[in-house]
Tab-separated table of C-alpha atoms and ligand atoms in Angstrom:
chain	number	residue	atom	x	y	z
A	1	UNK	CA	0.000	0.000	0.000
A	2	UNK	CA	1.437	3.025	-0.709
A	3	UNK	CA	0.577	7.325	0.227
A	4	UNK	CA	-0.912	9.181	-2.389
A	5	UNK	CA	1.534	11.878	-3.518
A	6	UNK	CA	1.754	15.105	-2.649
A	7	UNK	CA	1.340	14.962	1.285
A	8	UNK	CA	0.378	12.083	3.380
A	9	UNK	CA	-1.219	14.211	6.211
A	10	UNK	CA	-3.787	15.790	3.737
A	11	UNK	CA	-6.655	13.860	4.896
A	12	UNK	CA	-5.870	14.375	8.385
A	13	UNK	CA	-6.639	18.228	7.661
A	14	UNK	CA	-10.014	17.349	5.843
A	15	UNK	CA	-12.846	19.800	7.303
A	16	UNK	CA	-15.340	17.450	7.771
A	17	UNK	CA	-13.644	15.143	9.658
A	18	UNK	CA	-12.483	18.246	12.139
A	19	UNK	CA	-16.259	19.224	12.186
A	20	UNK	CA	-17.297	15.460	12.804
A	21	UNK	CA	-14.713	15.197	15.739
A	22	UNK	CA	-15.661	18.566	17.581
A	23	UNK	CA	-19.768	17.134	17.442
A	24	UNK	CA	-18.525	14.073	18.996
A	25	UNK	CA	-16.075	15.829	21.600
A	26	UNK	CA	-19.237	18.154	22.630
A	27	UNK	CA	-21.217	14.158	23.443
A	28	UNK	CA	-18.095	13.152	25.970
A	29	UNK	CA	-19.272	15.530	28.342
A	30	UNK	CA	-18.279	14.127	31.723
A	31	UNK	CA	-20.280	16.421	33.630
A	32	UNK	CA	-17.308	18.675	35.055
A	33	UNK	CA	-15.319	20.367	33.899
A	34	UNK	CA	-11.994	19.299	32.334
A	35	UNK	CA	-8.273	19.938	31.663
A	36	UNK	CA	-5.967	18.735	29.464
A	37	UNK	CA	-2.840	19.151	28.700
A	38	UNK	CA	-0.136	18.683	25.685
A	39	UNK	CA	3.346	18.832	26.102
A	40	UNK	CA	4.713	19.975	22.768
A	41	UNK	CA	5.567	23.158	21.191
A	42	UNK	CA	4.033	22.026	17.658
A	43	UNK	CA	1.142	20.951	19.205
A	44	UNK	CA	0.735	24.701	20.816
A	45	UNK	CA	1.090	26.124	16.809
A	46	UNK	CA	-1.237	23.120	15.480
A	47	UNK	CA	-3.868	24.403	17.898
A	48	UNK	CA	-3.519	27.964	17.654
A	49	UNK	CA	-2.931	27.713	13.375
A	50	UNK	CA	-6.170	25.308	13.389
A	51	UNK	CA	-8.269	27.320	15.350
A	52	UNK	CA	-9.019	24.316	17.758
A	53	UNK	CA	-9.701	26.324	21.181
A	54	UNK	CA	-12.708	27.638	20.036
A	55	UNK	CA	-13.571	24.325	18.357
A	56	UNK	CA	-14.103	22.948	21.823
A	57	UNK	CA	-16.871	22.825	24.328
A	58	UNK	CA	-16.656	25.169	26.983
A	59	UNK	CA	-15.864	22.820	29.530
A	60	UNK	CA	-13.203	21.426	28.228
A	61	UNK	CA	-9.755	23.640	28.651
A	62	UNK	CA	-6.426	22.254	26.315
A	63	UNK	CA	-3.810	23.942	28.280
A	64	UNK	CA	0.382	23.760	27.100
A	65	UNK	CA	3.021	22.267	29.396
A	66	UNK	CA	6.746	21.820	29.512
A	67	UNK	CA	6.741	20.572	26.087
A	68	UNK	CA	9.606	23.191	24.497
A	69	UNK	CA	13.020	21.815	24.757
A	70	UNK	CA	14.471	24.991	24.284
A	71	UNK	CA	12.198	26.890	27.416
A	72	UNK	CA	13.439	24.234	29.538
A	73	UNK	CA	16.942	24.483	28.684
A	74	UNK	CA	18.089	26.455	31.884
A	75	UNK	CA	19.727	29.649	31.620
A	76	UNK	CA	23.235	28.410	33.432
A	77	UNK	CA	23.472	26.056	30.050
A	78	UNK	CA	22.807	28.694	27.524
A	79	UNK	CA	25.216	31.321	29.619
A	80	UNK	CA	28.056	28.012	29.347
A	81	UNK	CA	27.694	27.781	25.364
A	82	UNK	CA	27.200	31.395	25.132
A	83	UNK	CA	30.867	31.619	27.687
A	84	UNK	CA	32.416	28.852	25.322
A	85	UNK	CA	32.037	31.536	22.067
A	86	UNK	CA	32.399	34.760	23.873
A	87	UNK	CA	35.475	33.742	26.397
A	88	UNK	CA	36.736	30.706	24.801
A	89	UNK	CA	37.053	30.836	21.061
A	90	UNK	CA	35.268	28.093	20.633
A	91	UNK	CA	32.721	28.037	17.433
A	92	UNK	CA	29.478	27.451	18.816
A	93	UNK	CA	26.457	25.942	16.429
A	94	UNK	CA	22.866	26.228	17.709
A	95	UNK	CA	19.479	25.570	16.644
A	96	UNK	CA	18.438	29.110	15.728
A	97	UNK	CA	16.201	29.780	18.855
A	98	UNK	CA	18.608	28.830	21.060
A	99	UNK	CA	20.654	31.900	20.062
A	100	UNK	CA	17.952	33.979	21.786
A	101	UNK	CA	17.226	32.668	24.537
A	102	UNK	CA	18.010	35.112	27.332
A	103	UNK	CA	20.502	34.040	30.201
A	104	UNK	CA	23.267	36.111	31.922
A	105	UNK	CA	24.651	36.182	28.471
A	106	UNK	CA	23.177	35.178	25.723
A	107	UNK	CA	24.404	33.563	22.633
A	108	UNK	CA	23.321	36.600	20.471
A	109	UNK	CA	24.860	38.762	23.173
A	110	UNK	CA	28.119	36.262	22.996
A	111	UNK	CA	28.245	37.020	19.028
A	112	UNK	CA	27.871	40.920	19.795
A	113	UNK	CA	30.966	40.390	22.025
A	114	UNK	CA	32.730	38.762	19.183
A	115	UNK	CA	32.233	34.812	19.282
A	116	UNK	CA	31.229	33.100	16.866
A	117	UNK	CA	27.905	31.387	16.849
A	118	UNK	CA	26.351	29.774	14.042
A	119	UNK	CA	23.023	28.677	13.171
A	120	UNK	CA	22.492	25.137	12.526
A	121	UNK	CA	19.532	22.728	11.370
A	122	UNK	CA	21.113	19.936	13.088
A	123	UNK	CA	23.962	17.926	14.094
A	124	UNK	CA	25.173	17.243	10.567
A	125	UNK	CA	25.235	20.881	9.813
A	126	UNK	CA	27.253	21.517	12.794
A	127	UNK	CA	29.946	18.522	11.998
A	128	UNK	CA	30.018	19.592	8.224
A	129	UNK	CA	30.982	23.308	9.353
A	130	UNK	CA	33.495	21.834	12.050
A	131	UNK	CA	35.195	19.747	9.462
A	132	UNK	CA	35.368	22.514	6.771
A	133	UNK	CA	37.841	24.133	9.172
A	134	UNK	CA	39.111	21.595	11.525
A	135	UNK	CA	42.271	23.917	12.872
A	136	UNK	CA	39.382	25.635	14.916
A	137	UNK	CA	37.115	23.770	18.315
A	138	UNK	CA	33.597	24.195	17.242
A	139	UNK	CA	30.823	22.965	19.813
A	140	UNK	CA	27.149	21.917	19.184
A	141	UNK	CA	24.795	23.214	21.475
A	142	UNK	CA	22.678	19.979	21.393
A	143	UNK	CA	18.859	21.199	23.088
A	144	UNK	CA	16.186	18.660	22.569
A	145	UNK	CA	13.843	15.925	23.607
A	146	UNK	CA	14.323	12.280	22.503
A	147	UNK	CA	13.389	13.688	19.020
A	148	UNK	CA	16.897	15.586	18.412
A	149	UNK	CA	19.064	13.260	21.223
A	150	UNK	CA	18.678	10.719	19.051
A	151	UNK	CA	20.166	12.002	15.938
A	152	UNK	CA	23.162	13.485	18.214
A	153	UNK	CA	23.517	10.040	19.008
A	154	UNK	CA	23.530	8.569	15.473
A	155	UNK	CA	26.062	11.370	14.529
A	156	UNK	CA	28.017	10.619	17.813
A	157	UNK	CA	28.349	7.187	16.837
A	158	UNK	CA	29.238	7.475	13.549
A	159	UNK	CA	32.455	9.797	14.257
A	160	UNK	CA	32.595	13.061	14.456
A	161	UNK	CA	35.198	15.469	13.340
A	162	UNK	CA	37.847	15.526	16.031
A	163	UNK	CA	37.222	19.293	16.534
A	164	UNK	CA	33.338	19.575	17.557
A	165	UNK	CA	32.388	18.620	20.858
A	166	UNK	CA	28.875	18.277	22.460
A	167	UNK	CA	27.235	20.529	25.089
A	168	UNK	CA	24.523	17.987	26.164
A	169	UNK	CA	21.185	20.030	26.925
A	170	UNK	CA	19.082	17.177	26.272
A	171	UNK	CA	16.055	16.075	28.357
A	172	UNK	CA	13.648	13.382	28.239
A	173	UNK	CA	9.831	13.569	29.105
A	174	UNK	CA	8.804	10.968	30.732
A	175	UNK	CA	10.382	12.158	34.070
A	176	UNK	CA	9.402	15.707	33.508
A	177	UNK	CA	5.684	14.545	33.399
A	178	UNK	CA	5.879	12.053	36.454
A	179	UNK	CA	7.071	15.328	37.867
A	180	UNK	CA	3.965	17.082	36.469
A	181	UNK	CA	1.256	14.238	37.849
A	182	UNK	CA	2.777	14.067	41.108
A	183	UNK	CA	-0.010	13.841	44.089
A	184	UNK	CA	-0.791	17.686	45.102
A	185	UNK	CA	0.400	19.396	41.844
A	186	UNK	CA	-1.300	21.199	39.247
A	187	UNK	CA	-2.165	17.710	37.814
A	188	UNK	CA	-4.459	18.096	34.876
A	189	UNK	CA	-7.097	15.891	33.911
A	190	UNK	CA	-5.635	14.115	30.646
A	191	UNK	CA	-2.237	14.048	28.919
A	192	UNK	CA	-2.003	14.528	24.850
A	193	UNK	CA	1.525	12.969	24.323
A	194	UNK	CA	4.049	14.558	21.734
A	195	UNK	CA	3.589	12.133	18.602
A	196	UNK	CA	7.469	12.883	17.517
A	197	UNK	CA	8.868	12.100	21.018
A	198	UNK	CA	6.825	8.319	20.723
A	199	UNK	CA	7.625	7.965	17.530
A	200	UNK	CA	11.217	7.276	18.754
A	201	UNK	CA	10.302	5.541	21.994
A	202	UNK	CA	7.329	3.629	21.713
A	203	UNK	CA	4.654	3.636	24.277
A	204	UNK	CA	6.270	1.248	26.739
A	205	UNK	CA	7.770	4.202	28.323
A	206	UNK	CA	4.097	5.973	29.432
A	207	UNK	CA	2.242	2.569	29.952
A	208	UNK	CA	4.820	2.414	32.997
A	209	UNK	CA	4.370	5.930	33.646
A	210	UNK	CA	0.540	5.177	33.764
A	211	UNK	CA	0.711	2.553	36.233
A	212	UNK	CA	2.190	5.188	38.540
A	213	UNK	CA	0.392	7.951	37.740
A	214	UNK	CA	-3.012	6.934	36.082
A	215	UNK	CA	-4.195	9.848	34.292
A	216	UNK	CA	-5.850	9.040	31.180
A	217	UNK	CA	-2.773	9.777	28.217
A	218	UNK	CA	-2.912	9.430	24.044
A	219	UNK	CA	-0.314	10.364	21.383
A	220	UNK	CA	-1.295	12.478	19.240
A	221	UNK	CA	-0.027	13.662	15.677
A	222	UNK	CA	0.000	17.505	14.303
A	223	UNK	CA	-2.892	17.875	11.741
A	224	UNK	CA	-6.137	18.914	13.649
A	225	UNK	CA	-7.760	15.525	13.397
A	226	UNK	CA	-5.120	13.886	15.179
A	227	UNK	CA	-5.248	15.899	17.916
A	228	UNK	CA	-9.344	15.796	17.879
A	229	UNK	CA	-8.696	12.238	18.008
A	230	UNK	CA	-6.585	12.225	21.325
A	231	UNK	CA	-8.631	14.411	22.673
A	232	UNK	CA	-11.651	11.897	22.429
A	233	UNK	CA	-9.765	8.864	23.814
A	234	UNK	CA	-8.919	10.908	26.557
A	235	UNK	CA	-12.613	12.212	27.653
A	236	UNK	CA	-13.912	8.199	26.807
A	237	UNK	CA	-11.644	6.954	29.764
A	238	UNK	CA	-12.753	10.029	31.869
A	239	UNK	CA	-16.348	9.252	31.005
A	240	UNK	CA	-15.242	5.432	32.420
A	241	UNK	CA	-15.512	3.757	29.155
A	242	UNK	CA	-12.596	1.041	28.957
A	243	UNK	CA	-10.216	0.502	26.681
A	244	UNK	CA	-7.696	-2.631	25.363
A	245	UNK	CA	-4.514	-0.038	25.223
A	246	UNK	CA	-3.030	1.663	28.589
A	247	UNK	CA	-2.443	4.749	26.296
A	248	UNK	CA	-3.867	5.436	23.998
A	249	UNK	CA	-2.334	6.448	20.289
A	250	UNK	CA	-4.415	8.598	17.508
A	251	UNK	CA	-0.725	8.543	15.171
A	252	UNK	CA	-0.669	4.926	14.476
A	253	UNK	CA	1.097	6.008	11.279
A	254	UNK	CA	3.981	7.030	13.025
A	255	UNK	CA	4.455	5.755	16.580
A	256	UNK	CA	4.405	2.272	16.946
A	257	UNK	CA	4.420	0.071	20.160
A	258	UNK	CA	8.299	0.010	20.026
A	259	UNK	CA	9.318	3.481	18.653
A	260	UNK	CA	11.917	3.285	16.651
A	261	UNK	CA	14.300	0.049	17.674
A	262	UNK	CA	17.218	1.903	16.107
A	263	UNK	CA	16.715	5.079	17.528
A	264	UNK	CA	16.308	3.696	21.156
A	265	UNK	CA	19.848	1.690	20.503
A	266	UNK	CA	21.482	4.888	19.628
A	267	UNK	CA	20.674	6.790	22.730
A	268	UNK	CA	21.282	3.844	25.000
A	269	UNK	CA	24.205	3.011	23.546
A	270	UNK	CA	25.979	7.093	23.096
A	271	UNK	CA	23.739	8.831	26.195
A	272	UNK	CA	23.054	8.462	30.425
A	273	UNK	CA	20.242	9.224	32.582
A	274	UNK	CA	21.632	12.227	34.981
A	275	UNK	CA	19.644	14.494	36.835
A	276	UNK	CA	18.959	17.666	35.524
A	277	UNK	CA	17.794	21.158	36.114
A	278	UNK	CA	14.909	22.825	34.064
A	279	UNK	CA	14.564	26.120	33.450
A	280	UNK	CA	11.563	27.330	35.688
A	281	UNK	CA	11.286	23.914	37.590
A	282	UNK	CA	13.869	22.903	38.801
A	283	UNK	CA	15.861	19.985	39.311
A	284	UNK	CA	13.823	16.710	37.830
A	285	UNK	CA	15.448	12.938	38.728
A	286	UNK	CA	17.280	11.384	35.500
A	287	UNK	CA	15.386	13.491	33.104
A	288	UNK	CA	18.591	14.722	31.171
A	289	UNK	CA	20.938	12.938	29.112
A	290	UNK	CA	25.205	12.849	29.648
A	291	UNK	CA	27.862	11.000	27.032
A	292	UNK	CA	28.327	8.025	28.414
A	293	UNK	CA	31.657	5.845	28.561
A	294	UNK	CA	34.140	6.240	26.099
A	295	UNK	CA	32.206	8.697	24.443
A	296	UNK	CA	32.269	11.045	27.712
A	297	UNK	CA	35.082	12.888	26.586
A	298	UNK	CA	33.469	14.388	23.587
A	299	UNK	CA	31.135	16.453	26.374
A	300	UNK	CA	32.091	20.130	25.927
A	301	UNK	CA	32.358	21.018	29.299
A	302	UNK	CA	34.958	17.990	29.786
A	303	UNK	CA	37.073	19.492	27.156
A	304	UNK	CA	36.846	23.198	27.428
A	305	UNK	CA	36.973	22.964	31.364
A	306	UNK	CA	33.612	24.851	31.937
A	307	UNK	CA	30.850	24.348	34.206
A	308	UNK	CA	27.189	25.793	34.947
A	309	UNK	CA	27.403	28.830	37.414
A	310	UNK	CA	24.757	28.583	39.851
A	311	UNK	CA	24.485	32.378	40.357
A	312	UNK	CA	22.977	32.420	36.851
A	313	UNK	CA	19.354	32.860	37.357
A	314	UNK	CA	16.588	31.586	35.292
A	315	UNK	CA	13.647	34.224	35.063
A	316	UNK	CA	14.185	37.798	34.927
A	317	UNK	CA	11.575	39.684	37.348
A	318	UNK	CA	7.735	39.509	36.118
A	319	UNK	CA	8.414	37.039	33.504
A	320	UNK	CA	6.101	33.678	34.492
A	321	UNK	CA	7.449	31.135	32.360
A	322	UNK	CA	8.128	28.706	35.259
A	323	UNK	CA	4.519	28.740	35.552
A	324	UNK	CA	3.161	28.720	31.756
A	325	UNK	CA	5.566	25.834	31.778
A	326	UNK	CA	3.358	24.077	34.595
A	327	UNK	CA	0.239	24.739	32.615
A	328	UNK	CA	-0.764	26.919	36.026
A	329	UNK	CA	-0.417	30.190	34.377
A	330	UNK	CA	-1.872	31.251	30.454
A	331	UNK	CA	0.757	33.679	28.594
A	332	UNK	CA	-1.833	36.376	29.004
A	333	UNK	CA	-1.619	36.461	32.630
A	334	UNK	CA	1.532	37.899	32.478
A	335	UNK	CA	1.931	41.407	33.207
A	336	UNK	CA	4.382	41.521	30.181
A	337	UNK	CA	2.716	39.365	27.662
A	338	UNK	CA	2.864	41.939	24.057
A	339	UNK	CA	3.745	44.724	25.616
A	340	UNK	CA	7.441	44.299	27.005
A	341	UNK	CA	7.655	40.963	26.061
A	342	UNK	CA	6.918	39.876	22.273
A	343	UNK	CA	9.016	37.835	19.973
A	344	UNK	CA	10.905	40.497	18.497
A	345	UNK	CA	12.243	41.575	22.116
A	346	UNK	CA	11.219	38.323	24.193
A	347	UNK	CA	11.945	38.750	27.676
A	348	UNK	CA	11.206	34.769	28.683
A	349	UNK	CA	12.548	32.109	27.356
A	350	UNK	CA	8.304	31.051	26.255
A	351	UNK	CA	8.789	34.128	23.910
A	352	UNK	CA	11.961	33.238	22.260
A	353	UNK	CA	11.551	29.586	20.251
A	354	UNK	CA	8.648	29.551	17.934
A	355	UNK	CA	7.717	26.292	20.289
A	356	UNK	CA	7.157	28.510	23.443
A	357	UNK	CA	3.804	28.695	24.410
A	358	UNK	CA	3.864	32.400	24.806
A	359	UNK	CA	5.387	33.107	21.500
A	360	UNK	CA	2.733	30.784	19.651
A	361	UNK	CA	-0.322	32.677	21.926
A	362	UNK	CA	1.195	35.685	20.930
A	363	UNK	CA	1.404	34.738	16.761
A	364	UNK	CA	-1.932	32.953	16.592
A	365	UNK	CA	-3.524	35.304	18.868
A	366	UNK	CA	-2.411	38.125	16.224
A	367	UNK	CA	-3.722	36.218	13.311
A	368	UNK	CA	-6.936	35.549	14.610
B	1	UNK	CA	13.540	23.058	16.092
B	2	UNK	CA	11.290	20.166	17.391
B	3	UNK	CA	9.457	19.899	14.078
B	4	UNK	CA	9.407	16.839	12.318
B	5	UNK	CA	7.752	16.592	8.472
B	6	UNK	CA	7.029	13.952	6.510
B	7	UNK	CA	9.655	13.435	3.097
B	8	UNK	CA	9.291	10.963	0.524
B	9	UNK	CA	12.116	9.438	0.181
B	10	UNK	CA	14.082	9.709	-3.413
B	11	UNK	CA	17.706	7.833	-2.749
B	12	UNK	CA	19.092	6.317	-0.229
B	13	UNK	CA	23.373	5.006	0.056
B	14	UNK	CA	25.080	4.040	3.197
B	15	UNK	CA	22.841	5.784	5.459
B	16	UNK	CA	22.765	9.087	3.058
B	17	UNK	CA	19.685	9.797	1.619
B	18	UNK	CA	17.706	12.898	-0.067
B	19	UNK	CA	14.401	13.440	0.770
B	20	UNK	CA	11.378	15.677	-0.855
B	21	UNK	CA	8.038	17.495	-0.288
B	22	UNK	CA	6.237	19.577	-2.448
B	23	UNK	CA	9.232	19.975	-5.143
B	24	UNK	CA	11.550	20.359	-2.548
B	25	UNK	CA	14.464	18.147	-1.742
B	26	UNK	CA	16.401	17.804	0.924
B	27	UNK	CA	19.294	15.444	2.053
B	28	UNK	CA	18.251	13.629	4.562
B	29	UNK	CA	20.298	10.979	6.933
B	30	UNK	CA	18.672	7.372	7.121
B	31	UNK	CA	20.883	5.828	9.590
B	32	UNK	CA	17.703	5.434	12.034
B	33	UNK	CA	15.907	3.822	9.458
B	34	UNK	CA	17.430	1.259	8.467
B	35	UNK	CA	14.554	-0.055	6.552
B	36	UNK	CA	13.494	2.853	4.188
B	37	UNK	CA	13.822	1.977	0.871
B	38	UNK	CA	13.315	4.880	-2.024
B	39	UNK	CA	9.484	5.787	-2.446
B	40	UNK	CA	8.954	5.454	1.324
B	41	UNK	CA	7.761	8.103	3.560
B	42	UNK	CA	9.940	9.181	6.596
B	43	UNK	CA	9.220	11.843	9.822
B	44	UNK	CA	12.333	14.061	9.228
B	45	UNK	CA	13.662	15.904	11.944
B	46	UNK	CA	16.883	17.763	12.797
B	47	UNK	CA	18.039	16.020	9.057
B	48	UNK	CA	17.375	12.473	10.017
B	49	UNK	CA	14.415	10.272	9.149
B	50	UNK	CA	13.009	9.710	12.946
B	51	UNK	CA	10.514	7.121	11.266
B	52	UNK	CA	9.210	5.265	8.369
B	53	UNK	CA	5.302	5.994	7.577
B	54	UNK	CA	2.743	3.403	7.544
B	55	UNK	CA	0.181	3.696	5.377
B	56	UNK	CA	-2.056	1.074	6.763
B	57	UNK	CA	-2.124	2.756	10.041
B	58	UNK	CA	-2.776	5.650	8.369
B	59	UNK	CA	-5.630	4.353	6.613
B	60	UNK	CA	-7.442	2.358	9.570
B	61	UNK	CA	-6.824	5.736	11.427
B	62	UNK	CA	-8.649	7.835	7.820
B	63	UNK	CA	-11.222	5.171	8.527
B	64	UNK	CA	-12.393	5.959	11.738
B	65	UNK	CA	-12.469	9.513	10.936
B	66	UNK	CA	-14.517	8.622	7.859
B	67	UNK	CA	-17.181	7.020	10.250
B	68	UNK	CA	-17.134	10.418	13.063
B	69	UNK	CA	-17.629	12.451	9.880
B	70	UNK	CA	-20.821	10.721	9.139
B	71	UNK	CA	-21.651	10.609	12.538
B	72	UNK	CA	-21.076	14.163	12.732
B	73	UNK	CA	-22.970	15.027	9.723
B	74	UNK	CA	-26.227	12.894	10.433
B	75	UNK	CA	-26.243	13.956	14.553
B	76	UNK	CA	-29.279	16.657	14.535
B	77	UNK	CA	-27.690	20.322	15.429
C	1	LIG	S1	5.108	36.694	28.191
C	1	LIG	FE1	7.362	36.836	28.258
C	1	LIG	S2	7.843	37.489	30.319
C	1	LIG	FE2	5.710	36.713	30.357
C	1	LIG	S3	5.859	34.536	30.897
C	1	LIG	FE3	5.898	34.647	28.669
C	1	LIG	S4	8.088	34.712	28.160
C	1	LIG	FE4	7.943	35.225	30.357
């Protein structure tokens, strides 16, 4: 069987079937109200582009969580890549967000100084530029969920050029969310789980997490059906309705029971659990990712000597990102929201990547 | 940065591929895929294929919509 050309999510956009799903989400009605929450950046944009929110019955609330790798990447990491270029002469490549992110020093304010940062779409960009001048240290700022970590592990293990280290800035979710659901928390009601993350590591991961946290939880794809379709596996179990699957999964044509085999080898094989900070939460149990083993030395810090400061602080006063992260506070209950903090001058670290919940309230705010 | 879209895959050699949408191509590393053959479609992210696309899990998932849109339409407003 094969995907009719041009684009294989197409019919997932279809109007009708949007229209059929938001009739059917109005019948779950459990009789209380309800809040769910996602824990993706692209989800945030898929809502807001879509127009889901007002798509929904009123008492049902989709709310964002930690789910933007570069929000949570804490300001002591950025300030050690940004310290790397500015104090170091070391080449640092970055995901284009990441440049902006505001810390003691930012990597934008590292290239004012005279470092050099670079822009990079991934890992491969950041080895090709590394080995195009190999008499210089280059460093690749790797920020990410399981999504990126595991192609900085498939680039790890395939060799890279002797001159480009890693500053790990990974995280995983699973650990951030236990984190979320723990008893006497801002625990929402249901869980739509980042189709990319599960598309790498299966749903073995979250059936365990569901056993010791059992909130109803369903992957969910990017085109508005596919979240519609989460959403509605979610409010079934709420209603008590059983199901045969733990979690549940409305992107079957991506995330299979075991991820991606390869992928999971990769990490395992190249990355650690450590504990880790995030930005606005603090410190969360193995939920980051270290070079393990004989591939420990390629770590950045290892090889340029340099370590998080602690006196670097995360949130600069009025800014509520620790909170938006949580899901307990909307963008718009920020004193700052579009007036001293939009993305041209962010002020949060929500502002900055085009994942951040507050930068995709403010764009699809504007264009509605 | 966290995107991932889908590419149809056009060449694949030792783990180097190129991948396309709309016209567009884009090489595209295959080393997580071990399995994608030309013609496939792959979740790309960061410049590696993440996944390979299943089309019958795509179309028992079109299905089901298929049936809430007829549900939808017939349900009285
Ligand atoms: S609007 Fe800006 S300052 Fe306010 S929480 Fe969001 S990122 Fe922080």
């Amino acid at each position: 069987m094969r995907f009719p050309s041009p684009d294989p999510s197409l019919p997932f956009r279809a109007p009708e079937a949007v229209r059929g799903l938001a009739a059917e989400l109005a019948r779950l009605d459990p009789g209380r109200p309800v809040r769910v929450m996602h824990v993706c950046g692209t989800h945030e944009h898929a809502i807001g582009a879509a127009g889901l929110r007002d798509l929904l019955p009123p008492w049902l609330r989709v709310t964002a969580g930690p789910g933007c790798p570069v929000c949570v990447c804490p300001a002591a990491e950025i300030d050690c890549a940004a310290r790397l270029a500015a104090d170091r002469g070391v080449v640092v490549a970055a995901f284009g967000d990441v440049l902006r992110v505001p810390s003691r020093l930012s990597l934008e304010e590292a290239r004012a100084r005279g470092g050099d940062c670079r822009v990079v779409g991934g890992i491969e960009e950041a080895a090709a530029l590394a080995a195009a001048e190999p008499g210089r240290p280059f460093a690749f700022h790797a920020v990410g969920f399981e999504t990126t970590a595991c192609t900085t592990a498939a680039a790890v293990r395939r060799g890279l050029p002797a001159n480009l280290s890693i500053l790990s800035s990974h995280r995983l979710v699973p650990p951030a969310l236990e984190a979320l659901l723990a008893p006497g928390g801002p625990a929402p009601d249901g869980l739509v789980l980042p189709g990319h993350v599960l598309a790498v590591t299966g749903l073995g991961e979250y059936e365990a997490l569901h056993r010791r946290r059992p909130v109803p939880m369903a992957a969910a794809g990017f085109e508005p059906a596919e979240i519609l379709l989460a959403l509605a596996w979610i409010l079934r179990r709420l209603r008590g309705e059983p199901s045969r699957e733990r979690v549940g999964n409305a992107y079957r044509r991506v995330v299979r029971r075991r991820g991606n085999p390869e992928a999971r080898r990769a990490l395992a094989e190249v990355f650690e659990p450590v504990d880790a900070d995030w930005r606005g939460l603090g410190r969360i149990p193995l939920s980051g990712l270290a070079l393990r083993g004989r591939f420990a030395a390629l770590e950045a810090r290892t090889r340029h000597g340099i370590a998080e400061d602690p006196a670097v602080g995360d949130l600069v006063p009025g800014c509520r990102c620790g909170e938006v992260l949580l899901g307990a506070a909307e963008p718009e209950e920020c004193a700052l929201f579009g007036a001293a903090c939009t993305p041209e001058s962010p002020r949060g670290a929500c502002m900055v990547a085009f994942e951040g919940t507050c930068h995709a309230r403010f764009r699809t705010g504007a264009a509605r | 940065m966290c995107l991932g879209i889908p590419m149809r895959v056009l060449e694949s050699r030792d783990g180097a591929g190129e991948g396309e949408l709309a016209g567009v191509r884009r090489p595209v590393r295959l080393d997580l895929v071990p399995a994608a053959r030309p013609g496939d479609w792959v979740l790309v992210h960061a410049g590696y294929a993440l996944q390979v696309l299943d089309p019958a899990a795509a179309e028992e998932t079109l299905a089901a919509l298929r049936e809430v849109g007829e549900i939808g339409r017939e349900e009285p407003r």
